[in-house]
Amino acid sequence: MINFIIKRILVSFVVVFLVSLFVFSIMHILPGDPVRLAMGFEATEQDVQRVREQLNLNKPLVEQYVLWIGGLFRGEFGISIAYHRTVAALLQERLPRTINLGIPAMIFAIIVGVGFGIISALWRGKWIDQVITLISTLGAGTPQFWLGIVGIYIFAIGLNWFPMQGYTAPNQDFALYLKKAVMPVFCMAIVMFASLARQTRSSMLEVINQDYIRTARAYGISEFSVIFRHALKNALIPVITIIGLQVRVVIGGSLLVEQVFNIPGIGTMLTSAVSNRDYFVVQSCVLIISLFTVAANLIVDVLYGVFDPRIRLARG
Amino acid sequence: MEQRRVLEVKNLKTSFFTPTGEVKAVDDVSYHLHEQEIIAIVGESGCGKSVTQMSVLQLIQSPPGKILGGQILFEGKNLLDYAPKSQEMRRIRGAGIAMIFQEPMTSLNPVYTIGEQLTEVIRTHTKCSRKDAWQIGVAALEAVGIPDAQERMRNYPFQMSGGMVQRVLTATAIACRSKIIIADEPTTALDVTTQAQVMELLLSLVEKYKTSIIVVTHNLGLVTRYSHRVYVMYAGKIIEAGATEDILMHPWHPYTRGLLECVPNLTEDKERELVPIQGAPPRLQNLPPGCAFKPRCTCVSGLCRDEFPTLRRIGPNEHWVACHLDAEVSQA
Ligand SMILES: Nc1ncnc2c1ncn2[C@@H]1O[C@H](COP(=O)(O)OP(=O)(O)O)[C@@H](O)[C@H]1O
Ligand SMILES: [Mg+2]
């Protein structure tokens, strides 16, 4: 298992490296001059050229790439051309906002999704199962930004339950943070929630019919232990796969949802940075997103081993 | 001398209600088990043997299954008075009547070790510490002849062979001091040498722990060497019952005789041809009236078509048969 984890970490580094290469190339291939865009058309060609030199943008691409990566190892992410600030400072300001919504969204999706899946399986065919199945079928097919807009329309404008948009840090005003977080977190979580509920339900129903569940019952094990110890641990193995896949969906979705709710996080910054060709911001954001994705997949791989001894022992 | 009956099943009826109709898997089945006795329940696959035994512990999946009637008398109580999920029923499962299932490889939970599963069952039935349960578990594994029991407790089921897992299940029954062990096709998935070992093990339990044992099988040959009495099942009914030697020496029902002819006999001359029974067992829904065996029977009479033969006693011993055939014809 330890060897396996080390191997996976090495693979993760390779993935992140390839991502960095990819995003760097894409940004520099795309037409459009970030400095000109930032300084406007009234700036003279000399001024623009001077800023380019300051930012090393006149150097050969390979050298630029090496300079960028080298900077990363010293904790320097470069400078935002549009914001006139270091990318590090921008990230420090914005990353917590994205995390403070994204992580609760994942936790919500996992707990409620798996919980609803179990309830659905245990009351198969009853009204509660039908309601959950309906919610998860709709949820899996609903575009997140559309849900966000409808949510704002109904719950913010119509019912006035929640603020329309924006973000407040939890340590600043926790109640307000919660109020503002409800809708975006729900929108980010909905797809993951839906697929987890569906997967949990179907794998639970499959596991319940296995011989070893019958054995547990035949030896007098309590129904509680049969469901939550014997069945659930087996049923969660395929659910972990879905968690691994859906983490990416939540991360991707949060970029869109931030737009809808006007949350000054990584998503909004990345979107405007792309149109401004703000090289260092885009590159850093994409790199950080890929780091999160890779880390999430690493956790999922470890979870596999924890839940399934066949995998744990096979990995050596 | 009348022996004490540890289990008595009376007129048990279990059906599955499927979209295509009612499957009468167990149809008015009665049998009993004496103290320290081994009985065999024999019949082709699909004739309701497993469902009968699952009904005893009320492990029938419902829906589609339902126990429609009968009595299951154990320790002075009718188990069918208890709800399937009741505390009383759970206390009997494993500690009163334990079941060893047909498919050993899938019978244990793949994500828990033998020790975790064994100790959980022990602690369900006995008030004891985790440590004590572990010790009881190790002792039980040793009692069923598993070497390196301490080591094995830390194994997962997939690290063991089918025969070994079967022993683990047997050990679980022993650890909980089960009065009755029901072994469903304990030998089917195993090779010939292991088959004999499993049967020897079960036999030894009868002496060591005063256990009574029900062996379910479709192989009349192996089991009869160990069982005191035999019940032959066909299409959800018992069609012949009696002491093993009566069944072997004087089989009455053409089906029983057919089963016996399928048994390879090593002592007789090897030229003898094995004659399997013609045809296949019927599907257990919408059975026509009359004897269920008649389409495959070699000696059908007019009576067989219209009237189901009830069990009747033949001869001086407790030999019962459900067949219209007369004595003279049968012995011919
Ligand atoms: N869950 C079920 N649903 C419908 N029919 C079933 C179910 N379980 C068993 N049966 C039927 O009950 C009959 C008896 O099965 P079983 O007792 O397993 O036979 P065997 O004698 O081989 O152990 C079979 O015809 C089978 O089709
Ligand atoms: Mg069977």
XYZ file of C-alpha atoms and ligand atoms in Angstrom:
676
model
C 0.000 0.000 0.000
C 2.800 2.434 0.901
C 4.589 1.625 -2.351
C 1.365 2.126 -4.191
C 0.803 5.554 -2.651
C 4.344 6.641 -3.455
C 3.832 5.499 -7.022
C 0.594 7.444 -7.253
C 2.221 10.583 -5.871
C 4.939 10.357 -8.532
C 2.293 9.931 -11.223
C 0.473 12.952 -9.799
C 3.592 15.072 -10.198
C 3.870 14.029 -13.821
C 0.207 14.945 -14.372
C 0.648 18.375 -12.804
C 3.783 18.945 -14.868
C 1.935 18.087 -18.085
C -0.908 20.383 -17.103
C 1.536 23.225 -16.539
C 3.075 22.633 -19.965
C -0.339 22.457 -21.568
C -1.801 25.597 -20.030
C 1.401 27.535 -20.712
C 1.358 26.546 -24.393
C -2.343 27.264 -24.850
C -2.042 30.705 -23.303
C 0.901 31.685 -25.431
C -0.562 30.259 -28.634
C -3.833 32.157 -28.204
C -3.765 35.465 -30.074
C -4.000 38.676 -28.074
C -1.435 40.721 -26.208
C -2.040 40.923 -22.480
C 0.041 44.038 -21.981
C -1.709 45.943 -24.725
C -5.065 44.790 -23.370
C -4.113 45.940 -19.879
C -2.626 49.298 -20.827
C -5.201 50.283 -23.397
C -4.728 51.681 -26.866
C -3.634 55.117 -25.776
C -0.340 53.727 -24.376
C 2.663 54.190 -26.653
C 4.385 51.218 -28.271
C 7.546 52.014 -26.222
C 5.704 51.875 -22.905
C 4.121 48.568 -23.830
C 7.510 47.234 -24.903
C 9.049 48.322 -21.585
C 6.410 46.529 -19.536
C 6.878 43.430 -21.719
C 10.548 43.414 -20.876
C 9.829 43.810 -17.183
C 7.584 40.761 -17.349
C 10.120 38.766 -19.402
C 7.527 38.422 -22.162
C 10.091 39.243 -24.839
C 12.215 36.205 -23.993
C 11.955 32.920 -25.941
C 8.985 30.764 -24.862
C 11.117 27.972 -23.438
C 12.945 30.438 -21.235
C 9.675 31.997 -20.136
C 8.361 28.605 -19.150
C 11.476 27.758 -17.170
C 11.375 31.140 -15.439
C 7.721 30.596 -14.502
C 8.252 27.075 -13.116
C 11.387 28.165 -11.294
C 9.410 30.969 -9.687
C 6.761 28.515 -8.523
C 9.358 26.623 -6.526
C 10.248 29.863 -4.746
C 6.574 30.539 -4.091
C 6.390 33.237 -6.780
C 3.474 32.838 -9.113
C 4.255 35.864 -11.246
C 2.465 39.153 -11.590
C -1.047 39.807 -12.786
C -0.888 42.103 -15.741
C -4.488 43.227 -15.372
C -4.612 43.618 -11.598
C -1.066 44.991 -11.180
C -0.558 42.718 -8.177
C 1.346 39.543 -7.506
C -0.619 36.433 -8.354
C 0.360 35.065 -4.919
C -1.500 37.907 -3.227
C -4.515 37.407 -5.468
C -4.601 33.701 -4.716
C -4.251 34.311 -1.010
C -7.261 36.545 -1.176
C -9.451 34.492 -3.493
C -8.581 30.857 -2.964
C -10.110 30.709 0.558
C -13.429 31.922 -0.869
C -13.526 29.173 -3.451
C -12.466 26.582 -0.895
C -14.990 27.822 1.670
C -17.755 27.046 -0.797
C -16.287 24.108 -2.724
C -15.357 21.929 0.236
C -18.750 22.314 1.971
C -20.366 21.509 -1.379
C -18.414 18.249 -1.617
C -19.084 17.302 1.978
C -22.768 18.097 1.548
C -22.939 16.077 -1.669
C -21.187 13.075 -0.123
C -23.110 12.950 3.158
C -26.540 13.768 1.781
C -26.025 11.851 -1.467
C -24.892 8.655 0.251
C -27.514 9.094 2.978
C -30.344 9.554 0.502
C -29.047 6.596 -1.502
C -29.210 4.352 1.571
C -32.703 5.567 2.483
C -33.813 5.054 -1.084
C -32.504 1.484 -1.132
C -33.943 0.553 2.254
C -37.394 1.879 1.345
C -37.229 0.711 -2.223
C -40.436 1.387 -4.134
C -41.958 3.442 -1.315
C -42.825 7.121 -1.782
C -39.564 8.296 -0.187
C -37.592 6.272 -2.718
C -39.598 7.744 -5.557
C -39.039 11.294 -4.328
C -35.287 10.755 -3.977
C -35.076 9.074 -7.362
C -36.924 11.986 -8.944
C -34.643 14.560 -7.287
C -31.500 12.730 -8.278
C -32.643 12.138 -11.842
C -33.463 15.820 -12.285
C -30.336 16.883 -10.399
C -27.999 14.904 -12.618
C -29.345 16.616 -15.725
C -29.722 20.187 -14.507
C -27.138 22.727 -15.705
C -25.665 24.331 -12.596
C -25.702 27.918 -13.793
C -29.347 27.576 -14.845
C -30.218 26.224 -11.407
C -28.343 29.171 -9.908
C -30.284 31.722 -11.937
C -33.621 30.078 -11.140
C -32.602 29.877 -7.474
C -31.786 33.584 -7.360
C -35.051 34.389 -9.054
C -37.176 32.333 -6.658
C -35.381 32.440 -3.310
C -33.624 35.795 -3.458
C -35.817 38.017 -5.594
C -39.152 36.269 -5.049
C -39.105 35.000 -1.488
C -36.255 37.147 -0.225
C -34.881 34.251 1.855
C -31.278 34.636 0.826
C -29.108 37.478 -0.445
C -28.984 37.530 -4.229
C -25.250 37.141 -4.593
C -21.856 37.908 -3.165
C -19.655 36.425 -0.498
C -18.831 37.093 3.141
C -15.979 35.319 4.888
C -17.128 32.943 7.659
C -14.758 34.459 10.222
C -16.169 37.882 9.468
C -19.885 37.178 9.840
C -20.713 33.510 10.022
C -24.479 33.880 9.774
C -24.189 36.032 6.689
C -21.649 33.607 5.230
C -24.165 30.792 5.661
C -26.994 32.791 4.127
C -24.931 33.667 1.114
C -23.437 30.178 0.826
C -26.660 28.129 0.775
C -27.554 28.606 -2.864
C -24.082 28.443 -4.446
C -23.126 25.406 -2.346
C -26.338 23.667 -3.346
C -25.732 24.432 -7.033
C -22.146 23.194 -6.871
C -23.225 20.018 -5.058
C -26.314 19.058 -7.005
C -24.709 16.978 -9.762
C -22.374 15.140 -7.402
C -25.196 14.626 -4.928
C -27.435 13.197 -7.628
C -24.954 10.707 -8.983
C -23.893 9.611 -5.482
C -27.499 9.027 -4.451
C -28.100 6.948 -7.554
C -24.915 4.930 -7.245
C -25.385 4.323 -3.524
C -28.960 3.161 -4.067
C -28.101 0.721 -6.818
C -24.993 -0.722 -5.199
C -26.791 -1.021 -1.859
C -29.605 -2.953 -3.537
C -27.076 -5.191 -5.220
C -25.111 -5.865 -2.041
C -28.249 -6.604 0.006
C -28.857 -9.627 -2.216
C -25.377 -11.046 -1.784
C -24.827 -14.364 -0.069
C -22.738 -12.881 2.738
C -25.607 -10.626 3.786
C -27.809 -13.693 4.047
C -25.063 -15.346 6.087
C -24.897 -12.385 8.474
C -28.653 -12.577 8.994
C -28.504 -16.364 9.318
C -26.099 -15.983 12.238
C -28.304 -13.572 14.125
C -26.428 -10.341 13.369
C -28.655 -7.348 14.123
C -30.324 -5.641 11.200
C -28.476 -2.428 12.040
C -25.098 -4.126 11.717
C -26.231 -5.998 8.600
C -27.027 -2.708 6.860
C -24.448 -0.301 8.218
C -21.500 -2.631 8.818
C -21.823 -5.497 6.407
C -23.721 -4.037 3.472
C -22.593 -0.412 3.507
C -18.858 -1.031 3.468
C -19.219 -3.185 0.370
C -21.708 -0.870 -1.275
C -19.422 2.135 -0.827
C -16.622 0.675 -2.961
C -18.260 1.621 -6.290
C -19.475 4.863 -4.678
C -15.854 5.885 -4.106
C -15.282 5.651 -7.855
C -18.106 8.110 -8.409
C -16.728 10.445 -5.740
C -13.408 10.457 -7.597
C -15.114 11.341 -10.863
C -17.485 13.891 -9.374
C -14.844 15.905 -7.497
C -13.811 17.215 -10.905
C -17.399 18.094 -11.714
C -17.732 20.091 -8.498
C -14.480 21.936 -9.156
C -15.530 22.686 -12.720
C -19.026 23.618 -11.633
C -17.805 25.960 -8.931
C -16.091 28.074 -11.603
C -19.457 28.622 -13.283
C -21.431 28.987 -10.097
C -19.066 31.718 -8.891
C -19.962 33.676 -12.008
C -23.690 33.336 -11.396
C -23.471 34.405 -7.757
C -20.775 36.970 -8.375
C -18.383 35.414 -5.882
C -14.866 36.868 -6.092
C -13.129 33.498 -6.020
C -10.816 31.585 -8.330
C -13.565 30.965 -10.870
C -14.428 34.588 -11.568
C -10.757 35.532 -11.546
C -9.922 32.748 -13.998
C -12.722 33.692 -16.380
C -11.749 37.339 -16.598
C -8.065 36.432 -16.727
C -8.682 34.261 -19.778
C -10.282 37.130 -21.681
C -7.504 39.494 -20.537
C -4.856 36.939 -21.526
C -3.504 37.448 -18.036
C -0.886 34.714 -18.464
C 0.331 34.201 -14.942
C -3.126 34.296 -13.380
C -4.564 31.732 -15.779
C -1.556 29.471 -15.498
C -1.520 29.573 -11.711
C -5.256 29.030 -11.386
C -5.265 26.060 -13.732
C -2.263 24.622 -11.954
C -3.936 24.974 -8.559
C -7.149 23.416 -9.828
C -5.180 20.499 -11.220
C -3.376 20.138 -7.890
C -6.703 19.886 -6.092
C -8.019 17.358 -8.577
C -4.918 15.243 -8.333
C -4.989 15.384 -4.528
C -8.661 14.390 -4.479
C -7.949 11.413 -6.707
C -5.076 10.414 -4.470
C -7.405 10.430 -1.471
C -9.919 8.348 -3.428
C -7.227 5.804 -4.270
C -6.259 5.517 -0.624
C -9.939 5.158 0.319
C -10.235 2.243 -2.090
C -7.535 0.449 -0.173
C -9.161 1.272 3.144
C -12.524 -0.103 2.063
C -11.455 -3.056 -0.017
C -8.840 -5.433 1.407
C -8.613 -7.211 -1.949
C -7.241 -4.003 -3.459
C -5.122 -3.177 -0.410
C -3.419 -6.561 -0.366
C -3.078 -6.806 -4.128
C -1.251 -3.474 -4.155
C 1.373 -4.908 -1.816
C -37.844 -46.212 22.386
C -38.982 -42.868 21.032
C -36.052 -40.479 20.691
C -36.392 -36.818 21.540
C -37.087 -34.613 18.565
C -34.945 -31.458 18.518
C -36.656 -30.100 15.451
C -40.016 -30.845 13.996
C -41.312 -29.272 10.825
C -45.016 -29.772 10.211
C -46.889 -29.062 6.990
C -44.556 -26.270 5.960
C -45.643 -24.291 2.906
C -43.515 -21.618 1.280
C -44.286 -19.911 -2.001
C -42.731 -17.238 -4.163
C -45.143 -14.848 -5.752
C -43.553 -14.010 -9.079
C -45.000 -12.021 -11.969
C -45.681 -15.299 -13.760
C -47.525 -16.869 -10.851
C -47.126 -18.591 -7.523
C -44.085 -20.853 -7.230
C -44.875 -23.469 -4.635
C -41.287 -24.137 -3.613
C -42.231 -25.953 -0.400
C -45.605 -27.636 -0.449
C -46.773 -29.295 2.736
C -43.426 -30.606 3.914
C -43.056 -32.377 7.264
C -39.931 -33.864 8.768
C -38.170 -34.118 12.066
C -34.703 -34.440 13.502
C -33.716 -36.448 16.556
C -31.072 -35.537 19.076
C -27.580 -36.361 17.778
C -28.946 -37.538 14.500
C -27.844 -36.833 10.950
C -30.602 -36.705 8.381
C -30.239 -36.182 4.663
C -32.621 -34.239 2.471
C -32.084 -35.420 -1.064
C -33.416 -34.325 -4.427
C -32.478 -32.840 -7.752
C -31.658 -29.182 -7.866
C -34.660 -26.862 -7.884
C -36.942 -29.145 -5.900
C -37.150 -26.864 -2.874
C -34.501 -28.218 -0.498
C -32.794 -24.915 0.196
C -36.038 -22.977 0.473
C -37.267 -25.513 3.032
C -34.200 -24.976 5.207
C -34.248 -21.206 4.770
C -37.866 -21.258 5.880
C -36.857 -22.942 9.127
C -34.793 -19.858 10.013
C -37.275 -17.496 8.333
C -34.596 -16.269 5.964
C -36.896 -16.263 2.950
C -36.675 -13.013 1.060
C -40.044 -11.341 1.283
C -41.296 -10.267 -1.181
C -41.427 -12.366 -3.334
C -41.312 -15.244 -0.837
C -43.800 -16.006 1.896
C -44.213 -18.797 4.398
C -47.879 -19.654 4.015
C -48.353 -22.129 6.801
C -47.131 -24.928 8.988
C -45.228 -25.223 12.221
C -41.552 -25.292 13.046
C -41.124 -26.670 16.536
C -37.792 -26.044 18.227
C -37.176 -26.141 21.979
C -40.887 -26.236 22.679
C -41.694 -23.175 20.585
C -43.204 -22.715 17.165
C -40.658 -20.535 15.382
C -43.288 -19.336 12.963
C -44.924 -17.479 15.857
C -41.942 -15.134 15.814
C -41.600 -12.347 13.270
C -38.646 -12.889 10.883
C -36.858 -9.791 12.224
C -37.734 -10.382 15.877
C -35.201 -10.572 18.685
C -36.325 -14.142 19.451
C -35.708 -15.283 15.893
C -32.291 -13.649 15.818
C -31.297 -15.387 19.031
C -32.018 -18.761 17.471
C -30.125 -18.026 14.274
C -26.555 -19.158 14.733
C -26.891 -20.105 18.390
C -29.826 -22.544 18.150
C -29.888 -23.486 14.524
C -26.924 -22.608 12.341
C -26.755 -22.805 8.597
C -23.815 -23.559 6.369
C -24.559 -22.318 2.889
C -24.242 -23.820 -0.522
C -21.655 -21.419 -1.971
C -18.775 -21.142 0.494
C -16.784 -18.657 -1.571
C -19.496 -16.004 -1.476
C -20.833 -16.790 1.986
C -18.491 -14.583 3.968
C -18.173 -10.828 3.791
C -15.171 -10.027 1.556
C -14.202 -6.821 3.376
C -13.889 -8.175 6.919
C -11.414 -10.687 8.286
C -12.455 -14.120 9.475
C -11.718 -12.978 13.008
C -13.853 -9.843 12.732
C -16.802 -11.822 11.402
C -16.427 -14.731 13.792
C -16.106 -12.535 16.882
C -19.080 -10.407 15.843
C -21.295 -13.491 15.720
C -19.921 -14.784 19.026
C -20.495 -11.448 20.712
C -24.014 -11.308 19.303
C -24.897 -14.465 21.173
C -22.607 -14.419 24.204
C -21.876 -11.584 26.581
C -18.114 -11.448 26.474
C -15.208 -9.134 25.760
C -13.666 -8.762 22.344
C -10.613 -10.616 23.600
C -12.598 -13.551 24.975
C -14.597 -13.763 21.753
C -11.326 -13.897 19.850
C -10.127 -16.786 22.028
C -13.424 -18.651 21.574
C -13.083 -18.076 17.841
C -9.538 -19.422 17.714
C -10.580 -22.472 19.715
C -13.509 -23.102 17.364
C -11.289 -22.851 14.298
C -8.919 -25.352 15.900
C -11.860 -27.627 16.693
C -12.800 -27.848 13.026
C -9.231 -28.664 12.122
C -8.003 -25.360 10.700
C -4.230 -25.137 11.128
C -2.632 -21.860 12.286
C -5.931 -20.667 13.675
C -4.460 -17.441 15.124
C -3.036 -16.621 11.720
C -6.257 -17.530 9.917
C -8.303 -15.191 12.077
C -6.484 -12.310 10.399
C -7.152 -13.613 6.889
C -9.809 -12.349 4.550
C -12.193 -14.857 2.939
C -10.600 -14.414 -0.469
C -7.335 -15.688 0.968
C -8.948 -19.042 1.735
C -10.219 -22.024 -0.203
C -13.885 -22.987 -0.398
C -13.379 -25.935 1.911
C -11.637 -23.718 4.444
C -14.447 -21.142 4.414
C -16.926 -23.932 4.971
C -14.962 -24.959 8.022
C -15.037 -21.381 9.234
C -18.827 -21.401 9.013
C -18.910 -24.711 10.836
C -16.630 -23.218 13.479
C -19.035 -20.302 13.859
C -21.838 -22.744 14.595
C -19.675 -24.533 17.154
C -18.521 -21.320 18.797
C -22.146 -20.376 19.425
C -22.996 -23.861 20.688
C -25.641 -24.370 18.044
C -27.877 -27.396 18.708
C -28.614 -27.954 15.053
C -26.420 -27.451 12.023
C -28.019 -27.319 8.608
C -25.474 -27.916 5.874
C -26.807 -26.985 2.442
C -24.936 -28.916 -0.239
C -21.784 -28.908 1.888
C -19.914 -31.061 -0.577
C -21.094 -29.767 -3.938
C -18.436 -27.143 -4.554
C -15.589 -29.315 -3.269
C -13.314 -31.980 -4.660
C -13.809 -35.598 -3.663
C -11.244 -35.807 -0.861
C -12.457 -32.603 0.741
C -16.045 -33.848 0.451
C -15.272 -36.829 2.647
C -13.372 -34.610 5.115
C -16.344 -32.282 5.438
C -18.680 -35.179 6.145
C -16.253 -36.684 8.671
C -16.049 -33.307 10.386
C -19.827 -33.041 10.649
C -19.990 -36.587 11.979
C -17.409 -35.769 14.645
C -19.482 -32.794 15.810
C -22.396 -35.072 16.594
C -20.255 -36.973 19.076
C -18.228 -34.076 20.451
C -20.910 -31.429 20.829
C -24.099 -33.531 20.709
C -25.139 -31.578 17.632
C -27.913 -32.732 15.338
C -27.332 -32.250 11.656
C -29.399 -31.821 8.514
C -27.464 -32.363 5.318
C -29.040 -31.153 2.102
C -27.687 -32.732 -1.022
C -28.440 -33.905 -4.514
C -25.841 -36.617 -4.185
C -27.405 -39.671 -2.612
C -24.135 -41.588 -2.659
C -21.909 -39.651 -0.283
C -24.428 -38.547 2.274
C -26.065 -41.886 2.895
C -22.809 -43.178 4.286
C -23.242 -40.742 7.152
C -26.958 -40.136 7.614
C -29.334 -42.109 9.803
C -32.432 -41.237 7.880
C -33.195 -39.873 4.429
C -35.957 -37.633 3.108
C -36.365 -37.550 -0.650
C -37.835 -34.349 -2.075
C -39.415 -33.795 -5.432
C -41.207 -30.685 -6.730
C -41.570 -29.120 -3.295
C -42.812 -32.260 -1.574
C -41.339 -35.121 0.409
C -42.024 -38.177 -1.685
C -40.163 -40.813 0.307
C -38.723 -40.993 3.790
C -37.162 -43.651 5.929
C -34.101 -45.104 7.568
C -31.095 -44.923 5.279
C -30.799 -48.658 4.802
C -34.488 -48.987 3.937
C -34.186 -46.267 1.334
C -31.007 -47.751 -0.108
C -32.051 -51.382 -0.039
C -35.773 -51.053 -0.755
C -36.376 -47.788 -2.546
C -40.041 -47.575 -3.414
C -40.648 -44.434 -5.371
C -39.479 -44.615 -8.999
C -37.801 -41.238 -8.429
C -35.765 -42.559 -5.501
C -34.788 -45.555 -7.539
C -33.808 -43.239 -10.353
C -31.617 -41.228 -8.003
C -29.939 -44.377 -6.747
C -29.176 -45.486 -10.259
C -27.324 -42.222 -10.787
C -24.900 -43.001 -7.992
C -21.573 -44.319 -9.168
C -20.828 -47.403 -7.126
C -17.166 -48.229 -6.828
C -17.694 -51.635 -5.274
C -19.880 -52.984 -8.042
C -18.532 -53.854 -11.438
C -17.457 -50.807 -13.339
C -19.313 -51.802 -16.483
C -22.642 -50.912 -14.923
C -24.130 -48.007 -16.765
C -25.239 -44.896 -14.901
C -28.847 -44.230 -15.822
C -29.879 -40.679 -15.153
C -33.594 -40.027 -14.769
C -35.147 -39.029 -18.055
C -36.283 -35.437 -18.393
C -35.962 -32.518 -16.032
C -37.745 -31.590 -12.809
C -40.908 -29.550 -13.420
C -41.164 -25.821 -12.817
C -42.948 -25.325 -9.548
C -45.745 -23.125 -10.763
C -49.106 -24.147 -12.172
C -48.336 -27.795 -11.528
C -51.103 -29.960 -12.995
C -53.040 -32.216 -10.622
C -51.795 -35.702 -9.919
C -48.266 -36.857 -9.229
C -45.626 -34.297 -10.170
C -43.249 -37.036 -11.244
C -45.571 -38.694 -13.742
C -44.113 -37.135 -16.936
C -40.795 -38.783 -16.136
C -42.085 -41.912 -14.462
C -41.646 -45.348 -16.006
C -44.629 -46.920 -14.255
C -47.544 -44.501 -14.557
C -51.024 -45.774 -13.833
C -54.397 -44.104 -14.304
C -54.466 -42.950 -10.715
C -51.242 -40.915 -11.083
C -52.867 -38.600 -13.581
C -55.683 -37.335 -11.379
C -54.799 -37.832 -7.782
C -51.773 -36.682 -5.861
C -50.428 -39.641 -3.919
C -50.305 -38.846 -0.193
C -47.519 -40.154 2.022
C -48.360 -43.609 3.320
C -46.448 -45.929 5.530
C -45.111 -49.117 4.009
C -43.551 -52.035 5.792
C -42.979 -52.438 9.504
C -40.424 -49.628 9.855
C -40.915 -45.903 9.558
C -40.733 -46.036 5.777
C -43.088 -43.634 4.050
C -43.740 -43.062 0.390
C -45.994 -40.888 -1.732
C -46.651 -43.114 -4.721
C -49.615 -45.057 -6.066
C -47.392 -47.959 -7.004
C -48.249 -51.302 -5.379
C -45.801 -53.309 -3.376
C -45.502 -56.131 -5.872
C -44.768 -53.803 -8.766
C -42.275 -51.765 -6.802
C -40.288 -54.736 -5.632
C -40.205 -56.244 -9.105
N -36.244 -15.618 -4.748
C -36.966 -16.512 -5.471
N -37.921 -16.087 -6.318
C -38.645 -16.960 -7.044
N -38.493 -18.284 -7.004
C -37.548 -18.785 -6.192
C -36.732 -17.920 -5.383
N -35.879 -18.689 -4.660
C -36.153 -19.966 -5.018
N -37.163 -20.037 -5.924
C -37.730 -21.232 -6.523
O -37.910 -22.200 -5.537
C -37.637 -23.473 -6.042
C -36.786 -24.242 -5.076
O -35.496 -23.688 -5.000
P -34.371 -24.289 -4.047
O -34.951 -24.581 -2.718
O -33.235 -23.355 -4.092
O -33.981 -25.648 -4.764
P -32.854 -26.674 -4.311
O -33.574 -27.928 -4.059
O -31.943 -26.802 -5.482
O -32.162 -26.152 -3.113
C -36.971 -23.299 -7.391
O -37.859 -23.745 -8.387
C -36.766 -21.815 -7.532
O -37.109 -21.407 -8.824
Mg -30.195 -25.531 -2.981
